[in-house]
Amino acid sequence: MKRYAVLLWMTGLAAVSFAKVDLVTLPASESVQITIYESADLTLVRDSRPLTLRQGTNQLQFSWAGTLIDPTSLMLVPQKAADQVDITDLSYPPNTVNVGIWTLESRQAGRIPFEITYLTSGFRWRAFYAGILSENEKTMRLEGYVRVFNQSGEDYENAQVRLIVGQVHLLDEIAELARRTWPYGRPGEGVPGMMPQVQMERARLAFGAVKAMDEIAMTAKPKEIRKEGLSEYFLYTIEGTESIPNGWSKRLPSFQAEAVPVVNLYKFEEEMYGPSVIRYLYFFNDAEHHLGQTPIPGGSMKVYRTVSKEGHLTYEGGCEIKYIPVGQEAELNLGPAEDVLVKPKLMDYKTDNYRFDDRGNISGWDEIRTVVIEIKNSRPMPIRLEIKRNFPTPYWTLENRGDSEKVFEKVDLDTVKYTLSMPPQSARVIEYVLTTYHGVRQEDWTRQNQ
Amino acid sequence: MKQAIWFAAAAGLLFGTVGAQARTKLAALPQRESVDIRMDNADFTLIEEERILTLRKGLNQVDFAWQAVSIDPDSIRLTPLDHPNGVRILNVSFPPDEAALVWEIASDGDWAERVRISYLLDQIDRLTAYKAVADKDETKLDLTAYLIVRNFSGEPFDNARIRLDADSVFERDLADGQTRRLLWTQNRALPVTKVWTWDSALQPWDPEQLERQNIGIPVRYRLVNEKAAGLGRAALWPGKVRLFQDDGHDSTIFLGEDNLSFLPVGEKAELYIGDSRDIVVTQRKIKEEQINIRRNRREQIVLYDTEEVLTAKIENFKDSPAVLTLIERIPGQWEMKSCSLPYTRKDAETLEFEITLPARSGDKPAVVQLEMHYQRKNVRP
């Protein structure tokens, strides 16, 4: 049962005493569609109702006490016989909070379907994910879910639910508009008058009670979510209808992809992560990775690993993921990996090539550092590891010792990266000699490198 | 027994509603058939429980509530085990202001379905504690690991399988508010090395400067997580180690305690048991002068080297030999001119000497002398 009320009364008189209700009908909703945005507290509601009009002037009262509906967004649109009906005005009567009255001029009598649309706040949805890694951690089953929360003050029964991913630009927050005493404020009022927040009733209504047996048979499988791109948005439409009473939330599966290839990458960068090695998991949102049909909305992700034939799981870690467009790579930070050690050590430090100015003061010198990085993989599986080193100056030269050159790569003017593949339970050492140039020696460096 | 997490199943044909009505008219309250408490992750405990749900053909609604228990609702999963293709979860609804959810489940038949429910539960965790008993010679260690399971989650678990890794499973009851210490592993006669460490950056140099005070030299047992040492199968988890020593009279003495850090396979750990006063180190710098001085036009020094000599006298008053790890530090750029003992360069400024000290002879301590002559280079004032 809807909490807000649509009252219709018909009269041939233009002037109607609002306090005097002659005839009241409560036309049942034929269908409700709610479109919930992710990036703002904004939901578009379309409520279809057939109204029985008489020829002449009709008035329709709509009240929304206890809800978070933005009164300035209220629209009434005839779905049929539009040329026979003029919706001449919508009036917000004085001293009557949360009530609007539409005046309709109809040239014909009879039943005409209408759609009432408005924006409301109080709904939100978010995506979350579970990734279940195979035992060898090369693939995972990716399960996507959405959870829809209804704090709108209104119960929505058998509503088609659509979810929007994308940034929406708003001038006013819908929740603020919903709290105004006067829908459009008052003349001379810079800031809309604020009312205490609407106290939302928490009456819990049974839902799904009227679900018919044929519908049971029809919906006896997890719902599909249809996905489509619209402008800069992505629209997810949940199959069938959902009932979400005020105060309730609902979790729905959005997709499932099997055997998504993943890459485990371990990263070490002291300036970024401190002394720990951080484990990352990567996968592409593309067809090759059994995904790629739609962007993946941002949300929280939990990663488990299968540890037995009976399907028992172990929890590997969790993180927030950002919005992943089709074709882009997703990066999951699973936190520090204690079983992979990277230990850089400064093994030798010296200065050399001093230059002196006319006054005999030091004007330039070199610093030469020998660094050894001990690496140990004590995991029972092979790993790929990236070690980044940041230097305090762009004036440097590097000499790699041993086979360190094979895994070396310059990233930018003061950063280098070593990428290694480590077998299970293995250790290795990287060694390099870094020479940095200071004072006038920077000019010598520049000349040598031109 | 109080159960904070409870379950109710209502067949859709009988109770077509979810909400207050269905939640009080319980068709069945299936007990846990089994529960696994997975504690291999240090930060999160994963519960996997199996229950038998009586499902009717068609739609079923199943309540799962966790009053006074902290569960991450996003982590709750339900997996049908007997008919994975014939039982489908359609959606999950969360009632307002309640720690509960309602699954809507479609079933192709009238089945008593075994399902697995898993979730991450808060306020239930594990610690590791160790008891280590050294033999009288302090060359071997019996290391016993205990798993301490603390359940303050609000939820009791009967006959729970507490899982740590593939090899370690415990079956226990675990009441709410209960802490259980479980014997985990026992390793007998692990080889250990007793090490004394004197670090020039941490210990006072000259005991004569400290009237009537001993200088304690830290003593540690060194343990390697490797197969040769009887370990090496898995990392040792961090935890407090209480150390005892066999006193040779069928009893033990308490040596001390230390924290063991996470110890991966192949790594070594050192357990500090206290300070020794039977080894005395007296270190003095006997020379430090500037050489190769470079001045600017105004005769100010801009760069110089140093000539430095450092001596250390190490005395062992024990009636047994000992190995002392002596750590010296020379900052900046330096060059060793002569050194009376061999050393390992641990990093740019750290030198480590492993010095074998003989036992004392009669009333006289065994003495080893160290003399280091080195130059520091390119020092700026």
Short mmCIF file of N, CA and C in Angstrom, two decimals, chain B residues 281-339:
data_model
loop_
_atom_site.label_atom_id
_atom_site.label_comp_id
_atom_site.label_asym_id
_atom_site.label_seq_id
_atom_site.Cartn_x
_atom_site.Cartn_y
_atom_site.Cartn_z
N VAL B 281 82.05 -6.17 27.89
CA VAL B 281 82.72 -5.51 26.76
C VAL B 281 83.10 -4.10 27.21
N THR B 282 84.34 -3.78 27.01
CA THR B 282 84.81 -2.43 27.30
C THR B 282 85.36 -1.84 26.00
N GLN B 283 84.70 -0.83 25.52
CA GLN B 283 85.10 -0.28 24.21
C GLN B 283 85.55 1.16 24.38
N ARG B 284 86.63 1.50 23.71
CA ARG B 284 87.11 2.88 23.80
C ARG B 284 87.62 3.33 22.44
N LYS B 285 87.42 4.60 22.17
CA LYS B 285 88.04 5.17 20.97
C LYS B 285 89.35 5.80 21.43
N ILE B 286 90.44 5.37 20.85
CA ILE B 286 91.71 5.87 21.38
C ILE B 286 92.39 6.86 20.42
N LYS B 287 91.81 7.00 19.25
CA LYS B 287 92.38 8.01 18.36
C LYS B 287 91.30 8.53 17.43
N GLU B 288 91.26 9.86 17.25
CA GLU B 288 90.41 10.45 16.21
C GLU B 288 91.03 11.77 15.82
N GLU B 289 91.64 11.84 14.66
CA GLU B 289 92.22 13.10 14.21
C GLU B 289 91.91 13.36 12.75
N GLN B 290 91.89 14.64 12.44
CA GLN B 290 91.58 15.04 11.07
C GLN B 290 92.85 14.98 10.22
N ILE B 291 92.73 14.42 9.07
CA ILE B 291 93.84 14.39 8.12
C ILE B 291 93.32 14.84 6.75
N ASN B 292 94.24 15.05 5.82
CA ASN B 292 93.89 15.46 4.45
C ASN B 292 92.89 16.62 4.45
N ILE B 293 93.21 17.61 5.24
CA ILE B 293 92.27 18.73 5.40
C ILE B 293 92.29 19.62 4.15
N ARG B 294 91.14 19.99 3.69
CA ARG B 294 91.02 20.88 2.53
C ARG B 294 90.35 22.18 3.00
N ARG B 295 90.99 23.29 2.71
CA ARG B 295 90.46 24.58 3.19
C ARG B 295 90.10 25.47 2.00
N ASN B 296 89.21 26.41 2.26
CA ASN B 296 88.91 27.39 1.21
C ASN B 296 89.85 28.56 1.33
N ARG B 297 89.63 29.63 0.50
CA ARG B 297 90.56 30.77 0.49
C ARG B 297 90.59 31.49 1.83
N ARG B 298 89.51 31.37 2.57
CA ARG B 298 89.45 32.05 3.88
C ARG B 298 89.94 31.15 4.99
N GLU B 299 90.60 30.08 4.59
CA GLU B 299 91.21 29.14 5.54
C GLU B 299 90.19 28.35 6.35
N GLN B 300 88.92 28.37 5.90
CA GLN B 300 87.93 27.54 6.59
C GLN B 300 88.00 26.13 6.04
N ILE B 301 87.82 25.14 6.95
CA ILE B 301 87.87 23.74 6.52
C ILE B 301 86.59 23.42 5.76
N VAL B 302 86.72 22.84 4.58
CA VAL B 302 85.52 22.45 3.81
C VAL B 302 85.41 20.93 3.67
N LEU B 303 86.51 20.25 3.83
CA LEU B 303 86.49 18.79 3.64
C LEU B 303 87.70 18.19 4.33
N TYR B 304 87.48 17.01 4.95
CA TYR B 304 88.64 16.35 5.56
C TYR B 304 88.36 14.86 5.69
N ASP B 305 89.42 14.10 5.97
CA ASP B 305 89.29 12.69 6.32
C ASP B 305 89.61 12.57 7.81
N THR B 306 89.33 11.40 8.39
CA THR B 306 89.72 11.18 9.80
C THR B 306 90.55 9.91 9.90
N GLU B 307 91.32 9.90 10.92
CA GLU B 307 92.11 8.73 11.27
C GLU B 307 91.58 8.29 12.62
N GLU B 308 91.01 7.08 12.70
CA GLU B 308 90.38 6.68 13.97
C GLU B 308 90.82 5.29 14.37
N VAL B 309 91.00 5.12 15.67
CA VAL B 309 91.33 3.79 16.20
C VAL B 309 90.37 3.49 17.35
N LEU B 310 89.81 2.31 17.30
CA LEU B 310 88.82 1.90 18.30
C LEU B 310 89.25 0.54 18.85
N THR B 311 89.19 0.38 20.16
CA THR B 311 89.53 -0.93 20.73
C THR B 311 88.37 -1.43 21.56
N ALA B 312 88.26 -2.74 21.63
CA ALA B 312 87.25 -3.35 22.50
C ALA B 312 87.88 -4.56 23.19
N LYS B 313 87.69 -4.61 24.49
CA LYS B 313 88.15 -5.78 25.25
C LYS B 313 86.92 -6.60 25.62
N ILE B 314 86.93 -7.85 25.24
CA ILE B 314 85.78 -8.71 25.52
C ILE B 314 86.22 -9.78 26.50
N GLU B 315 85.52 -9.84 27.63
CA GLU B 315 85.90 -10.79 28.68
C GLU B 315 84.75 -11.77 28.91
N ASN B 316 85.08 -13.04 28.93
CA ASN B 316 84.08 -14.07 29.24
C ASN B 316 84.36 -14.63 30.62
N PHE B 317 83.42 -14.39 31.53
CA PHE B 317 83.57 -14.89 32.90
C PHE B 317 82.86 -16.23 33.09
N LYS B 318 82.29 -16.74 32.03
CA LYS B 318 81.53 -17.99 32.14
C LYS B 318 82.48 -19.18 32.11
N ASP B 319 81.98 -20.25 32.66
CA ASP B 319 82.83 -21.45 32.63
C ASP B 319 82.55 -22.28 31.37
N SER B 320 81.88 -21.65 30.40
CA SER B 320 81.65 -22.32 29.13
C SER B 320 81.94 -21.33 28.00
N PRO B 321 82.29 -21.86 26.83
CA PRO B 321 82.54 -20.95 25.72
C PRO B 321 81.25 -20.26 25.27
N ALA B 322 81.41 -19.18 24.59
CA ALA B 322 80.22 -18.44 24.10
C ALA B 322 80.57 -17.77 22.78
N VAL B 323 79.53 -17.48 22.01
CA VAL B 323 79.71 -16.75 20.75
C VAL B 323 79.06 -15.38 20.90
N LEU B 324 79.85 -14.34 20.81
CA LEU B 324 79.31 -12.99 20.95
C LEU B 324 79.20 -12.33 19.57
N THR B 325 78.04 -11.78 19.31
CA THR B 325 77.88 -10.97 18.11
C THR B 325 78.11 -9.52 18.50
N LEU B 326 79.15 -8.96 17.93
CA LEU B 326 79.52 -7.59 18.27
C LEU B 326 79.20 -6.71 17.06
N ILE B 327 78.43 -5.65 17.29
CA ILE B 327 78.01 -4.81 16.16
C ILE B 327 78.66 -3.44 16.30
N GLU B 328 79.39 -3.06 15.28
CA GLU B 328 80.02 -1.74 15.25
C GLU B 328 79.41 -0.94 14.10
N ARG B 329 79.44 0.39 14.26
CA ARG B 329 78.87 1.23 13.21
C ARG B 329 79.86 2.35 12.85
N ILE B 330 80.13 2.52 11.58
CA ILE B 330 80.97 3.63 11.11
C ILE B 330 80.13 4.39 10.08
N PRO B 331 79.72 5.61 10.43
CA PRO B 331 78.84 6.32 9.51
C PRO B 331 79.57 6.87 8.30
N GLY B 332 78.82 7.08 7.22
CA GLY B 332 79.35 7.74 6.03
C GLY B 332 80.28 6.84 5.23
N GLN B 333 81.24 7.49 4.61
CA GLN B 333 82.19 6.78 3.75
C GLN B 333 83.43 6.46 4.58
N TRP B 334 83.88 5.23 4.51
CA TRP B 334 85.02 4.86 5.34
C TRP B 334 85.85 3.78 4.66
N GLU B 335 87.03 3.64 5.21
CA GLU B 335 87.94 2.62 4.68
C GLU B 335 88.65 1.98 5.87
N MET B 336 88.63 0.66 5.93
CA MET B 336 89.28 -0.05 7.03
C MET B 336 90.77 -0.17 6.71
N LYS B 337 91.57 0.26 7.62
CA LYS B 337 93.02 0.15 7.42
C LYS B 337 93.54 -1.17 8.01
N SER B 338 93.11 -1.46 9.20
CA SER B 338 93.48 -2.76 9.79
C SER B 338 92.44 -3.13 10.82
N CYS B 339 92.24 -4.43 10.98
CA CYS B 339 91.25 -4.89 11.96
C CYS B 339 91.75 -6.24 12.49
#
